[in-house]
Every structure is written in C-alpha cells, then in structure tokens.
Tab-separated table of C-alpha atoms in Angstrom:
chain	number	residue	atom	x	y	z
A	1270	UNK	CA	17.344	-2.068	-18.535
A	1271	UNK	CA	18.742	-3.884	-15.481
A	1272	UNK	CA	20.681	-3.351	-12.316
A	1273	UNK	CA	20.650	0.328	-10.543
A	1274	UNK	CA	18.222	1.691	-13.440
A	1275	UNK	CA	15.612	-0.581	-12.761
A	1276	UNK	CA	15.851	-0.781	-8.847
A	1277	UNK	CA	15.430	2.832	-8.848
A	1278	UNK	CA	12.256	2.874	-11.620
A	1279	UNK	CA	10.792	0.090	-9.356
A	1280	UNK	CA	11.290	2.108	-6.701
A	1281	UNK	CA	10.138	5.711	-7.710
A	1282	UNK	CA	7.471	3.068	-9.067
A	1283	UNK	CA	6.016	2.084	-6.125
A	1284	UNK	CA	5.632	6.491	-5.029
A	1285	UNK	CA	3.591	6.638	-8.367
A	1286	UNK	CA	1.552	3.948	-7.368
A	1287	UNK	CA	0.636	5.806	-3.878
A	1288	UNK	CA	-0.002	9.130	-5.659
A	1289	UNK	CA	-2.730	6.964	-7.780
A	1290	UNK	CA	-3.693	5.897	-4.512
A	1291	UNK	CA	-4.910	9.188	-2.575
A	1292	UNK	CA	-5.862	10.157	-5.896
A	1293	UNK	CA	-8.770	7.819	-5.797
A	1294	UNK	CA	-9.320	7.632	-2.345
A	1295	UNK	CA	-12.402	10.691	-2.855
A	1296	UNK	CA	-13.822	8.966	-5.963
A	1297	UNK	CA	-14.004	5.653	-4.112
A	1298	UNK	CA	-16.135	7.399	-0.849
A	1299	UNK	CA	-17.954	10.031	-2.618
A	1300	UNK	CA	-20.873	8.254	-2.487
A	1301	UNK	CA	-20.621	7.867	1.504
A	1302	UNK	CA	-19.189	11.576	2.266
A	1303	UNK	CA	-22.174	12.948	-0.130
A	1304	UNK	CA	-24.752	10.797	2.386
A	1305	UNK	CA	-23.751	11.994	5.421
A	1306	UNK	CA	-23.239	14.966	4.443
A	1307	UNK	CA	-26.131	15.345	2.459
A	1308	UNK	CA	-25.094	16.743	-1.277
A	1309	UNK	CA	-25.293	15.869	-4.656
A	1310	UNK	CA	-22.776	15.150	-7.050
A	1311	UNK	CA	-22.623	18.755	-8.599
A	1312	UNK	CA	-20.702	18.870	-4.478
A	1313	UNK	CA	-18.994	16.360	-5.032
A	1314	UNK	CA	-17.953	17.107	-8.685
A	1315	UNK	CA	-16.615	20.279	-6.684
A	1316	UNK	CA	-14.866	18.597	-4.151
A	1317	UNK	CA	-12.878	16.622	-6.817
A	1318	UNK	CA	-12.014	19.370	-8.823
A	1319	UNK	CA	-10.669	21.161	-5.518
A	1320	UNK	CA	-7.977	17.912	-4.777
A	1321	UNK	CA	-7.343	18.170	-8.706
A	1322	UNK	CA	-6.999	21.795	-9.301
A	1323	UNK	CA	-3.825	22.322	-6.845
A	1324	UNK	CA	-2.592	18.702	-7.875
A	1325	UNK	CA	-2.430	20.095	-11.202
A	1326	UNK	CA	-1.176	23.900	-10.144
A	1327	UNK	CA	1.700	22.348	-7.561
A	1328	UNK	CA	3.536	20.888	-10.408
A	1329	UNK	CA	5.435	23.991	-12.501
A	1330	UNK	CA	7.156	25.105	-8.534
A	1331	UNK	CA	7.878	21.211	-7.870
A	1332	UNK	CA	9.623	20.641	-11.286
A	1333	UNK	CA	11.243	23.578	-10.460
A	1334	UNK	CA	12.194	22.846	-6.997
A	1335	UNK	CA	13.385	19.075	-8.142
A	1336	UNK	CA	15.732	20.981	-10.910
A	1337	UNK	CA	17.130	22.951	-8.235
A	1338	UNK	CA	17.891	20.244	-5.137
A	1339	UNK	CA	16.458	17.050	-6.759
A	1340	UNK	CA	13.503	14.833	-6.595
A	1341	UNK	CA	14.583	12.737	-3.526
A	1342	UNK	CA	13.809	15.017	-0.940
A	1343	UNK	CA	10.470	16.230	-2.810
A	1344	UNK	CA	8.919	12.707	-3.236
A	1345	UNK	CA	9.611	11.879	0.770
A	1346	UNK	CA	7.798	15.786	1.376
A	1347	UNK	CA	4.879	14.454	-1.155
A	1348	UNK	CA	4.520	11.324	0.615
A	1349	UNK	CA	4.449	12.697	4.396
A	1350	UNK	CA	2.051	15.806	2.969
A	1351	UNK	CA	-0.367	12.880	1.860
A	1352	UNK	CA	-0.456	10.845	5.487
A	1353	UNK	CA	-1.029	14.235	7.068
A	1354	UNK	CA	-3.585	15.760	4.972
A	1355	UNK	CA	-5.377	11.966	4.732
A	1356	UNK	CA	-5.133	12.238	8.609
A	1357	UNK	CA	-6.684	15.925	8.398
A	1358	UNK	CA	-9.579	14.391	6.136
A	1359	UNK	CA	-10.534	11.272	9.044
A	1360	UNK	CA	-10.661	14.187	11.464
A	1361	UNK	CA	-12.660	16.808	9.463
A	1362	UNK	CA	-15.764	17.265	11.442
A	1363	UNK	CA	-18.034	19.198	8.306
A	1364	UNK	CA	-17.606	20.015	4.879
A	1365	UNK	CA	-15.465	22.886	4.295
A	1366	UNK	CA	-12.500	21.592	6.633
A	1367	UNK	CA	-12.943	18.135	4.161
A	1368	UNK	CA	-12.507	20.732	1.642
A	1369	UNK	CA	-9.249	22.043	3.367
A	1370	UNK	CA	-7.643	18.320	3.295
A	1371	UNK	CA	-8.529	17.533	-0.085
A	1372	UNK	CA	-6.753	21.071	-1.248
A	1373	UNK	CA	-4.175	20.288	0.754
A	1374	UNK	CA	-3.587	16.660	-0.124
A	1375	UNK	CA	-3.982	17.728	-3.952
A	1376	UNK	CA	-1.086	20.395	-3.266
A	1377	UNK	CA	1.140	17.638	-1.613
A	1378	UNK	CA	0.230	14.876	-4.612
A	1379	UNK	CA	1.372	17.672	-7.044
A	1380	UNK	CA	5.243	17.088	-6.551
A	1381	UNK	CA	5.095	13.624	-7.247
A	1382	UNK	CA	4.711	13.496	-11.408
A	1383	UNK	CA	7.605	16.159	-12.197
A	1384	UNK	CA	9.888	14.790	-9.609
A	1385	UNK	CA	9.308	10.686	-10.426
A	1386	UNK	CA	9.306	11.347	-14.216
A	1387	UNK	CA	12.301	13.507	-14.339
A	1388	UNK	CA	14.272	10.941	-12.462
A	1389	UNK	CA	13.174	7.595	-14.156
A	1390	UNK	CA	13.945	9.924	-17.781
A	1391	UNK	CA	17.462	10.991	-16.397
A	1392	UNK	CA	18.340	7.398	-15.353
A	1393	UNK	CA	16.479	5.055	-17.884
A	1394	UNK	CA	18.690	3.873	-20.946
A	1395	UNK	CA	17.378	5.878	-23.979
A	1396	UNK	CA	15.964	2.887	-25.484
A	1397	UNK	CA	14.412	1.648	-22.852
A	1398	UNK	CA	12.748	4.752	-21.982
A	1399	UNK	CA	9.498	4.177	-23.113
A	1400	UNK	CA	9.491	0.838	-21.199
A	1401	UNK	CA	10.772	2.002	-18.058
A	1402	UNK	CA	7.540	4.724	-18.462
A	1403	UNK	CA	5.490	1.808	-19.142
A	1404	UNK	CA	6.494	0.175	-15.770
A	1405	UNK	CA	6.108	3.285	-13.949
A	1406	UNK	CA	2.383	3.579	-15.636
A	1407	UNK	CA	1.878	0.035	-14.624
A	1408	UNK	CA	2.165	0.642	-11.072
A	1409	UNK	CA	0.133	4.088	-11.029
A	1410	UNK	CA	-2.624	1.724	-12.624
A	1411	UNK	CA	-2.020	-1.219	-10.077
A	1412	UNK	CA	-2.402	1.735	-7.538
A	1413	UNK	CA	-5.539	3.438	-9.387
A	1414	UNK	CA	-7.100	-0.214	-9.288
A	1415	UNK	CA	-6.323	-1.351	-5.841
A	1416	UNK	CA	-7.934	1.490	-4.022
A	1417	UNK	CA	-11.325	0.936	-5.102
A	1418	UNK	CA	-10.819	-2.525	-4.071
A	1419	UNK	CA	-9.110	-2.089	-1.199
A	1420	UNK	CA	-11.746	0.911	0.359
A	1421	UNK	CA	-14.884	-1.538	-0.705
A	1422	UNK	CA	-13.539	-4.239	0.970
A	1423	UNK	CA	-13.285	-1.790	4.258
A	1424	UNK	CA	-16.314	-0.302	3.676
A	1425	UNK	CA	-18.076	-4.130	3.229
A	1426	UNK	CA	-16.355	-5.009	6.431
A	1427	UNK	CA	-18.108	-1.984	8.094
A	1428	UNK	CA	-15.271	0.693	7.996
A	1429	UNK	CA	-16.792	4.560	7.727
A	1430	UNK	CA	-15.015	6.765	5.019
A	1431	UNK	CA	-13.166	8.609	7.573
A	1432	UNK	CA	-11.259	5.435	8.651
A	1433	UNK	CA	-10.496	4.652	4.854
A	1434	UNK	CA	-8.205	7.884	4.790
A	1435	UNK	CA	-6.664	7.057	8.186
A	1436	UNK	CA	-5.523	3.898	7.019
A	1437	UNK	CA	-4.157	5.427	4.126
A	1438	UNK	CA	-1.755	7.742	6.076
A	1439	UNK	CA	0.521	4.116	6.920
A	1440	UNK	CA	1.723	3.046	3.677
A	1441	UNK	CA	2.052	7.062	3.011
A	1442	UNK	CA	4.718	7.108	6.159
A	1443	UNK	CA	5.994	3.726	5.447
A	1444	UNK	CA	6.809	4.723	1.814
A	1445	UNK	CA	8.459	8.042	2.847
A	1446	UNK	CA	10.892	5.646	5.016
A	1447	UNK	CA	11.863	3.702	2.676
A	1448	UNK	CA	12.994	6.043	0.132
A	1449	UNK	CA	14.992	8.071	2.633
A	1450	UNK	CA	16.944	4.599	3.001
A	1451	UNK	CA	16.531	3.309	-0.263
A	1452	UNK	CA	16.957	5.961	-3.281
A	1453	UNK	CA	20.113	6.777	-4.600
A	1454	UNK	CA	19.895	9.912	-6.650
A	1455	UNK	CA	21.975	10.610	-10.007
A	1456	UNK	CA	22.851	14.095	-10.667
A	1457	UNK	CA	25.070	14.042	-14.130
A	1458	UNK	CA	24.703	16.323	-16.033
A	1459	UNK	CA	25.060	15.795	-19.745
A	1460	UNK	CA	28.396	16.197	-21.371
A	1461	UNK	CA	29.973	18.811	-23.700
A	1462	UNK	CA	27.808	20.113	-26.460
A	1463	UNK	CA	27.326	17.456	-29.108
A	1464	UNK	CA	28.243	14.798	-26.484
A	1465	UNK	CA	25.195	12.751	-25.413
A	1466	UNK	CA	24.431	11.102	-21.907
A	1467	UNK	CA	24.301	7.400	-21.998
A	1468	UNK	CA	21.708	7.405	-20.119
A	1469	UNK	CA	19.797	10.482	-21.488
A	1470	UNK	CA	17.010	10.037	-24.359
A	1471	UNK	CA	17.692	11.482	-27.636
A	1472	UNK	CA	15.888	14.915	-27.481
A	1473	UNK	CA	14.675	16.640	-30.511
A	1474	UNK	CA	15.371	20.593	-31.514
A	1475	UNK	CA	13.180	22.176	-29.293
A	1476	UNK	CA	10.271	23.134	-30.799
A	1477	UNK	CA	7.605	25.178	-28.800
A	1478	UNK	CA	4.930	25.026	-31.172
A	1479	UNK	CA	4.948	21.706	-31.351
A	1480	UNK	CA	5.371	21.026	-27.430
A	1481	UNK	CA	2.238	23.665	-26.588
A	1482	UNK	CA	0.046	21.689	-29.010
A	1483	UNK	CA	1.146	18.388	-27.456
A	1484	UNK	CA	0.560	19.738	-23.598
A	1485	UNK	CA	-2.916	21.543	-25.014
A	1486	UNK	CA	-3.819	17.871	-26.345
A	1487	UNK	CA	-2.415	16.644	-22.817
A	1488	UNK	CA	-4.741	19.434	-20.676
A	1489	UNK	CA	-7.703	17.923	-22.428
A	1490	UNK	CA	-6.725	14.331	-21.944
A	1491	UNK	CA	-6.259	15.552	-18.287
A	1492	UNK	CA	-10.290	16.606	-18.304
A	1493	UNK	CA	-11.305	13.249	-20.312
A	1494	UNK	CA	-9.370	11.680	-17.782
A	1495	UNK	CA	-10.688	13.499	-14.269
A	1496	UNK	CA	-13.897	13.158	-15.536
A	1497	UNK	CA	-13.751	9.485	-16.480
A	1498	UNK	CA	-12.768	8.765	-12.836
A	1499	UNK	CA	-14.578	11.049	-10.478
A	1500	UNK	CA	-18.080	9.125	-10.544
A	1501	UNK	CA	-17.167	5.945	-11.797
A	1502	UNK	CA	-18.067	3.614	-8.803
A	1503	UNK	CA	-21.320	5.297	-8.983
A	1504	UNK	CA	-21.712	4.998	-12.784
A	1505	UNK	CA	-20.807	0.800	-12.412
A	1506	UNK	CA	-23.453	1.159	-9.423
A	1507	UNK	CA	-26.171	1.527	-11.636
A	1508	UNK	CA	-25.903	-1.481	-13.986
A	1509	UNK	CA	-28.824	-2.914	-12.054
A	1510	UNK	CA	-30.411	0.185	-11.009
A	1511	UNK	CA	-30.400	3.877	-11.512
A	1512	UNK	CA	-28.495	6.760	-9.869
A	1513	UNK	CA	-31.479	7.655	-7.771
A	1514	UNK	CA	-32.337	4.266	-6.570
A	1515	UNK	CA	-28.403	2.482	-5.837
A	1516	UNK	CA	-28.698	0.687	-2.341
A	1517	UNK	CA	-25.254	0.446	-0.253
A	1518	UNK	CA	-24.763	-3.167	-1.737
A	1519	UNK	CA	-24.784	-1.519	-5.739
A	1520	UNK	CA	-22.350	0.741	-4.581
A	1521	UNK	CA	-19.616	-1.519	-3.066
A	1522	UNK	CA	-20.449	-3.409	-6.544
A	1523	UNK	CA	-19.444	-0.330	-8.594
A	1524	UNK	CA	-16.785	0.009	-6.480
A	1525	UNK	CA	-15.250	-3.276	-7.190
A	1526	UNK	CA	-16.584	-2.897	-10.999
A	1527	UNK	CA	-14.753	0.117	-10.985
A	1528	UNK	CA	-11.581	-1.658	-9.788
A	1529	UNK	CA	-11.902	-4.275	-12.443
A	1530	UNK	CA	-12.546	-1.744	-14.853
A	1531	UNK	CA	-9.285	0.597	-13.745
A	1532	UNK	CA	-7.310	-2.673	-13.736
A	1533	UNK	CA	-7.218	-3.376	-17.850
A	1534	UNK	CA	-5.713	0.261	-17.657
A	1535	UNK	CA	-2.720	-1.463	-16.855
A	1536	UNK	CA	-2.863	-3.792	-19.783
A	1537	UNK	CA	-2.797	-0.622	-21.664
A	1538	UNK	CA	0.161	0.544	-19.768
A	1539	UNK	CA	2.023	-2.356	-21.000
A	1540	UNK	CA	0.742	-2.549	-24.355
A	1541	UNK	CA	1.939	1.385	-25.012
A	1542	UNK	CA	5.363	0.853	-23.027
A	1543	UNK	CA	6.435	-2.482	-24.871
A	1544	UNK	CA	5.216	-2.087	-28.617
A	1545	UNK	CA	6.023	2.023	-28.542
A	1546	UNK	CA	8.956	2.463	-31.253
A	1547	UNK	CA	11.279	6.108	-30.769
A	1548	UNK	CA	10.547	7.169	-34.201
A	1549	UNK	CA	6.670	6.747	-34.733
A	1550	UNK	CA	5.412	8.218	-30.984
A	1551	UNK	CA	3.910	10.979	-32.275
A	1552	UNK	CA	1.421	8.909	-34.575
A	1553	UNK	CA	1.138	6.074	-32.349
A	1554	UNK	CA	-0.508	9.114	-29.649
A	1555	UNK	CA	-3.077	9.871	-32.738
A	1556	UNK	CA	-4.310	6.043	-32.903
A	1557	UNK	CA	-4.813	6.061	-29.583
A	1558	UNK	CA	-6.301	9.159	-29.181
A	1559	UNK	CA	-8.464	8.810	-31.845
A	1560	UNK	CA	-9.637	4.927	-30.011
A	1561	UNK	CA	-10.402	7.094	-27.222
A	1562	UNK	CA	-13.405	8.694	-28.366
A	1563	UNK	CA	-15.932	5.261	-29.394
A	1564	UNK	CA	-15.666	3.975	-26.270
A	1565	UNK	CA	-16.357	7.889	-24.170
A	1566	UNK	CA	-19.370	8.003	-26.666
A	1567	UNK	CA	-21.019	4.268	-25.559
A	1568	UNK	CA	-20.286	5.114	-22.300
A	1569	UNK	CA	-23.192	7.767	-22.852
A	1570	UNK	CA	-25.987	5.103	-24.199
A	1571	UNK	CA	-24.313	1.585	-22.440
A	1572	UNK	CA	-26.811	-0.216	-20.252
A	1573	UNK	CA	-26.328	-3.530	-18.068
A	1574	UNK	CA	-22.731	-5.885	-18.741
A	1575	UNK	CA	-21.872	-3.491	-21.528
A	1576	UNK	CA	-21.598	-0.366	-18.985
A	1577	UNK	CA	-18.259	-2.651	-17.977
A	1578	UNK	CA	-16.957	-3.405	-21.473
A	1579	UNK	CA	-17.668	0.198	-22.503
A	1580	UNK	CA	-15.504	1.373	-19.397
A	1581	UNK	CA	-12.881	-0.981	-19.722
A	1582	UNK	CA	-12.535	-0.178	-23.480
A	1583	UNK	CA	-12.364	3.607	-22.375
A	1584	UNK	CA	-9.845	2.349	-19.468
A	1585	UNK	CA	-7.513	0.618	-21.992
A	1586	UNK	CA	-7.147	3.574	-24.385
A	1587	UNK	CA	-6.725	6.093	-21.453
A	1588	UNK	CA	-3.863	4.583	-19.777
A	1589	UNK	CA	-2.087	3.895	-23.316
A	1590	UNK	CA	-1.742	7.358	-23.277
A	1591	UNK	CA	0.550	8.074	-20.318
A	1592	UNK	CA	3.698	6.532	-21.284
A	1593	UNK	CA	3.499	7.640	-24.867
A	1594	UNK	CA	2.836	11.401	-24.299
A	1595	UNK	CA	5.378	11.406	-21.376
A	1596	UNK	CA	7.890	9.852	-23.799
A	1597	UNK	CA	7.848	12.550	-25.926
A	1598	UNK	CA	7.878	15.239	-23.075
A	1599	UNK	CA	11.014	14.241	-22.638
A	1600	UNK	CA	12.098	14.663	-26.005
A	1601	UNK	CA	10.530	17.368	-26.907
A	1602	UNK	CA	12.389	19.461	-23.351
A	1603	UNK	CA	16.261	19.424	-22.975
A	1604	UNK	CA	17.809	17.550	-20.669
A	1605	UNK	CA	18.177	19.950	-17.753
A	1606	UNK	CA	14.924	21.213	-18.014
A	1607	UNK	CA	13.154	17.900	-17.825
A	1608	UNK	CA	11.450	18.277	-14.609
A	1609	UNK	CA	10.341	22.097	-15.336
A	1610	UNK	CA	8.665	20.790	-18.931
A	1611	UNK	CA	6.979	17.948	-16.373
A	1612	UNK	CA	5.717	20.127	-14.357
A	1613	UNK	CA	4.617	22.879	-16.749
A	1614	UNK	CA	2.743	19.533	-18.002
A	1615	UNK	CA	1.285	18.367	-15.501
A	1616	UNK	CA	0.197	22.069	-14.631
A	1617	UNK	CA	-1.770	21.607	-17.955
A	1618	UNK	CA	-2.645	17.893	-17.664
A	1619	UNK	CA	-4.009	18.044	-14.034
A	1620	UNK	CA	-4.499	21.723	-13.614
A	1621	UNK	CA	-6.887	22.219	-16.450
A	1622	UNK	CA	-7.689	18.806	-16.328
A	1623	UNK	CA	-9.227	18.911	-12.843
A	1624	UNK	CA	-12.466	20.813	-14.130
A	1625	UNK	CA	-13.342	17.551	-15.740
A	1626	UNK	CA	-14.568	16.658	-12.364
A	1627	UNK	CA	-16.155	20.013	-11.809
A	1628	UNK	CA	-17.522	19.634	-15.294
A	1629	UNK	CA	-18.854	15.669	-14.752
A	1630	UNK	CA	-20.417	16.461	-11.977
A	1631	UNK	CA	-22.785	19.374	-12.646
A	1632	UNK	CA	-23.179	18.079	-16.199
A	1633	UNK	CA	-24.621	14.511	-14.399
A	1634	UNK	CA	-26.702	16.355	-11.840
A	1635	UNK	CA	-28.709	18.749	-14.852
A	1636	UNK	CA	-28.555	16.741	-17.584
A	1637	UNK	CA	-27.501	12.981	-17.144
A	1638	UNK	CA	-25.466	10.424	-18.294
A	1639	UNK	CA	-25.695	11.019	-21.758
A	1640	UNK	CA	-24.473	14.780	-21.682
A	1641	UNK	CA	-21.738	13.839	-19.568
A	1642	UNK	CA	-20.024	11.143	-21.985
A	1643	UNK	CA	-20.843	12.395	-24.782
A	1644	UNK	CA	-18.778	15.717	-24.062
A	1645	UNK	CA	-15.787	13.868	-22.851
A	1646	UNK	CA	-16.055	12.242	-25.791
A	1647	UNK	CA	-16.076	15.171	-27.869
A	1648	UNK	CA	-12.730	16.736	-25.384
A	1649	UNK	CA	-11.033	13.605	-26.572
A	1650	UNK	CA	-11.895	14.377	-30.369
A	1651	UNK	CA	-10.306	18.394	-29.705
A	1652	UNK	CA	-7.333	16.589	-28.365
A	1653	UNK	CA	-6.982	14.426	-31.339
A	1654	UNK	CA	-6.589	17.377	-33.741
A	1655	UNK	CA	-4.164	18.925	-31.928
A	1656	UNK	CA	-1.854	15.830	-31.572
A	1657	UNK	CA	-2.422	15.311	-35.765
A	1658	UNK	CA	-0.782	18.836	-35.998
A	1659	UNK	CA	1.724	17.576	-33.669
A	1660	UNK	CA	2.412	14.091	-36.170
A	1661	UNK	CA	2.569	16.492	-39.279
A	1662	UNK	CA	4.782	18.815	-38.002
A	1663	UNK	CA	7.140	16.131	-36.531
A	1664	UNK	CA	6.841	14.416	-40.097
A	1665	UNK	CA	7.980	17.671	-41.733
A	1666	UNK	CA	11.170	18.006	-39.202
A	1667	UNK	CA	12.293	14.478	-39.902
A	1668	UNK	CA	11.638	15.015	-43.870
A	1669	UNK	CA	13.274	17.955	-44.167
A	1670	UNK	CA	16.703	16.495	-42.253
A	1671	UNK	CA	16.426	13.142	-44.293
C-alpha cells in the first residue's frame, strides 16, 4: 500500500483517532462530574450508556447517507457536531443538559465508523486490507490512549472537567479543516459482473446467516468493550486503595494507568493487522475471542500491580478484535453496500453495546467488582460461540467449492 491509498488511510486515520477521543473524554472525568454533581456510578454508568446508545443507533442512517453522497462531507459534519456538543458539555450548568451534550455528541460520533471504514475498504488494495484496518485501529487506540493522558495531565495542572471538553472542541474544528482541504474522495464503482475492482477486497457469496451471527458476536464484543472502558480510571484508582476511599491523587493515577493500559491496545492493533492472513479470519476472530475471556475473569479477583497486567492483557485481546471482524464485514457485504453493512454494524456493535456501560455501572454500585468482570467475561464467552458457528460455516463454504 503506498501513494494516494495510504495518504488517504492516514488521513481518515487521524478522524478515527478523534472519534476515540470524545469517546473517552466522559470515562476520563466521570469521577470529577460524579463529585460535583454528587452521584454514583450507577449515574454515571447511565450517562455513558446515553453518549453510547445514539453513537451506536446513528450509524445504519450514516452508512446510508455516506452510500448516497459519500463519506467526505459526513466525517467534516461528525467532526464539527463533536466541537459543538463538547462546547455544549463545558457550558452545561446541571445534569440533565450534560445529559443533552453527551446524546448529542454520541449522535454526531455515530457517522464516523460507517463513513471512515467504507472509504479506507473502497480504496485499500485487497491485500492490504487488513493492514490498512490495522493502521486505522492503531490510531483509534493512539487516540483511546492519549485522552486519559492528556485530561490527567489538565486536570493535575488544575483544569476543571468542563475546560477538558472545551479544549477538545480545537482539534475537533481543526480536523474538520483539514479534511475539507485535504481528502480526495474515490467514487468507482466496481466493474461489469464477474469483473473485480483493483482496489476492492474479494467479497464472499453473501451469506446472511453467517453475517447476523458475526454482528450478534460483534454487539456483544461492543458490551465487553463499553463496559471495559467506562470505569476504568477508577478501577486502576484503586490499586492502592478502594473505590470508597480513592483521594484526587489515585485518580489522576488511574487515569494515567488507564492510559498505559489502553496504549498496549495498539500493540494488538498491529499484531491483528500485520499477521491476519485473507483465508483463516474467521478462526483467527475465535483465538482471540476465546483469549478474551481469562483476562475479563482476573480482572474480577486482580489486586495491586496485577490489576495493570490483568487490564492490559484484556486491552491487547480487545483491540485485536477490530481489524479482524471489520475485515470480514467487508467481505461478508458487497461492494456497494459497504457502508450500509458498517453501519448496520456498528448499530449492533455500539448500539447494543452501549448498555455495557449501563450494565457496569449498576452491576459495580450493588454488587462490586467481582460481578462486574466476571459477566463481561461470560458476554465474551456468548460471543465466542457465535463466531465458532461463524468458522464452521465458512469452513463448509470453502470445502464444498474446493
């Protein structure tokens, strides 16, 4: 992959990375907005799911919008919905107008996924497609792992949470800019029946069986995945002390744990994106699936330093996920339909998948830790099953045409 293919990845790249962005923005200040406004985390669990729920929703009318008139103008709309509804957020002077920007933010984030992917898998070389999904996972990580970092470090230097999101409406503009300028949209269509795209991956018969199981396995990823993020910072908090007792120093710890933590992700971006072969995706998804759930279940029980490894294992495994299952998305949706089968993805992925939040956070306020982990653990064990029906059936096609 080289020349106008991988300026435009790196480019749609760096909009993935924002999207990561806002979305962690609320997990990194949770802990602050739920002190002065005085709420628990079954509140804040709600909150979450509230920026998820729509970011999940959005997606089915914005791959259908970016079939129709194309992702350009729908990632600069995402990325000026974002500043304004961050702006909305700084301003928000109680808790249901907060509520209001972090619906309305979540609606705006929602056109980013089936608009970026369908591009990068319209333009991307078919065998490079897995890498060039790898990349654009890499920077959603790099984006997932700087915003702890970077709202910590504002907070330590005595920023409120209301001035985090106001800072994050200028790379939001500035982004929006520069892809107005920048991004050159392809529109080819593929050629005459039989005749494949160059630049189009190979698709397979189009099975919907097969590609409900493998968005049903995705929707409960989604939920391992919400729920994994939304407290976090406050589970890294309380290495050296518990929930009830984390002072403002353990939390701007977490915080950075949780950066640390969120940053091996992208190891596991690269790892899926590089070593992923066309052929085997569908049982390289079960391994990692399947490594998913040890790692969920330790979380439960882990105490101290191994709270870190046990969260970094879980980080690793999660992000190896992304480029795989988006991979075979796209082969599993024809060509033209690409960023309709995103978004009816994502609608599963982030739509369902935004209760993990809900879930995490009422779970953690009744009954703890250990409830909490061990069930996203055992969402990430339902998901493996379904993705094993996905292998054997995929087996079966390819046996049957040998």
């Amino acid at each position: 992959m080289r020349g106008t293919a991988l300026r435009l990845v790196l480019l749609v790249s760096c909009a993935h990375a924002m999207v990561h962005v806002y979305e962690l923005a609320l997990p990194s200040t949770e802990q602050r907005i739920a002190d002065e406004f005085q709420t628990g985390t079954d509140t804040m669990g709600l909150l979450g799911n509230c920026w998820r729920l729509p970011f999940g929703l959005g997606a089915l009318l914005a791959g259908w919008l970016a079939d129709r008139y194309g992702s350009k103008p729908l990632l600069v709309t995402y990325l000026i919905g974002c500043a304004t509804t961050a702006l909305l957020a700084w301003a928000a002077p109680d808790l249901p107008l907060l509520f209001v920007a972090m619906i309305g933010m979540g609606s705006a984030a929602s056109i980013y996924h089936p608009a970026g992917l369908a591009i990068i898998s319209k333009t991307a070389p078919r065998d490079s497609l897995p890498l060039a999904l790898g990349i654009h996972g890499v920077f959603g990580s790099v984006g997932i792992a700087a915003a702890p970092a970077v709202i910590a470090l504002a907070l330590g230097w005595g920023a409120t949470w209301r001035e985090c999101f106001l800072l994050l409406t200028v790379p939001g503009v500035a982004l929006a800019m520069l892809l107005m300028v920048w991004l050159a949209e392809n529109h080819r269509r593929p050629g005459p029946a039989g005749q494949q795209s160059p630049t189009a991956i190979e698709e397979r018969p189009f099975d919907w069986t097969s590609f409900l199981l493998l968005t049903s396995a995705g929707a409960l990823t989604g939920f391992v995945y919400a729920g994994f993020l939304q407290f976090l910072p406050r589970y890294l908090a309380a290495m050296t002390a518990t929930a009830e007792t984390t002072t403002l120093s353990d939390e701007l710890s977490g915080t950075y744990r949780a950066s640390f933590v969120l940053l091996i992700g992208v190891v596991g971006q690269l790892l899926a994106g590089w070593t992923a072969r066309t052929r085997s995706l569908e049982g390289f998804l079960v391994f990692i699936m399947a490594a998913m759930v040890l790692p969920l279940a330790w979380m439960a029980s882990a105490t101290g330093v191994s709270r870190v490894v046990a969260a970094g294992l879980a980080s690793l495994v999660i992000f190896m996920h992304q480029p795989i299952y988006n991979s075979l998305v796209a082969h599993y949706v024809p060509h033209d339909r690409r960023s309709l089968g995103y978004g009816f993805s994502n609608v599963l992925t982030f739509g369902f998948g935004s209760f993990g939040a809900g879930y995490a956070g009422v779970v953690l306020e009744r009954h703890g830790e250990m409830a909490t982990y061990m069930g996203l653990a055992l969402f990430s064990a339902l998901a493996t099953g379904l993705v094993i029906v996905v292998w054997q059936r995929a087996d079966g096609i390819r046996n049957r045409a040998a």
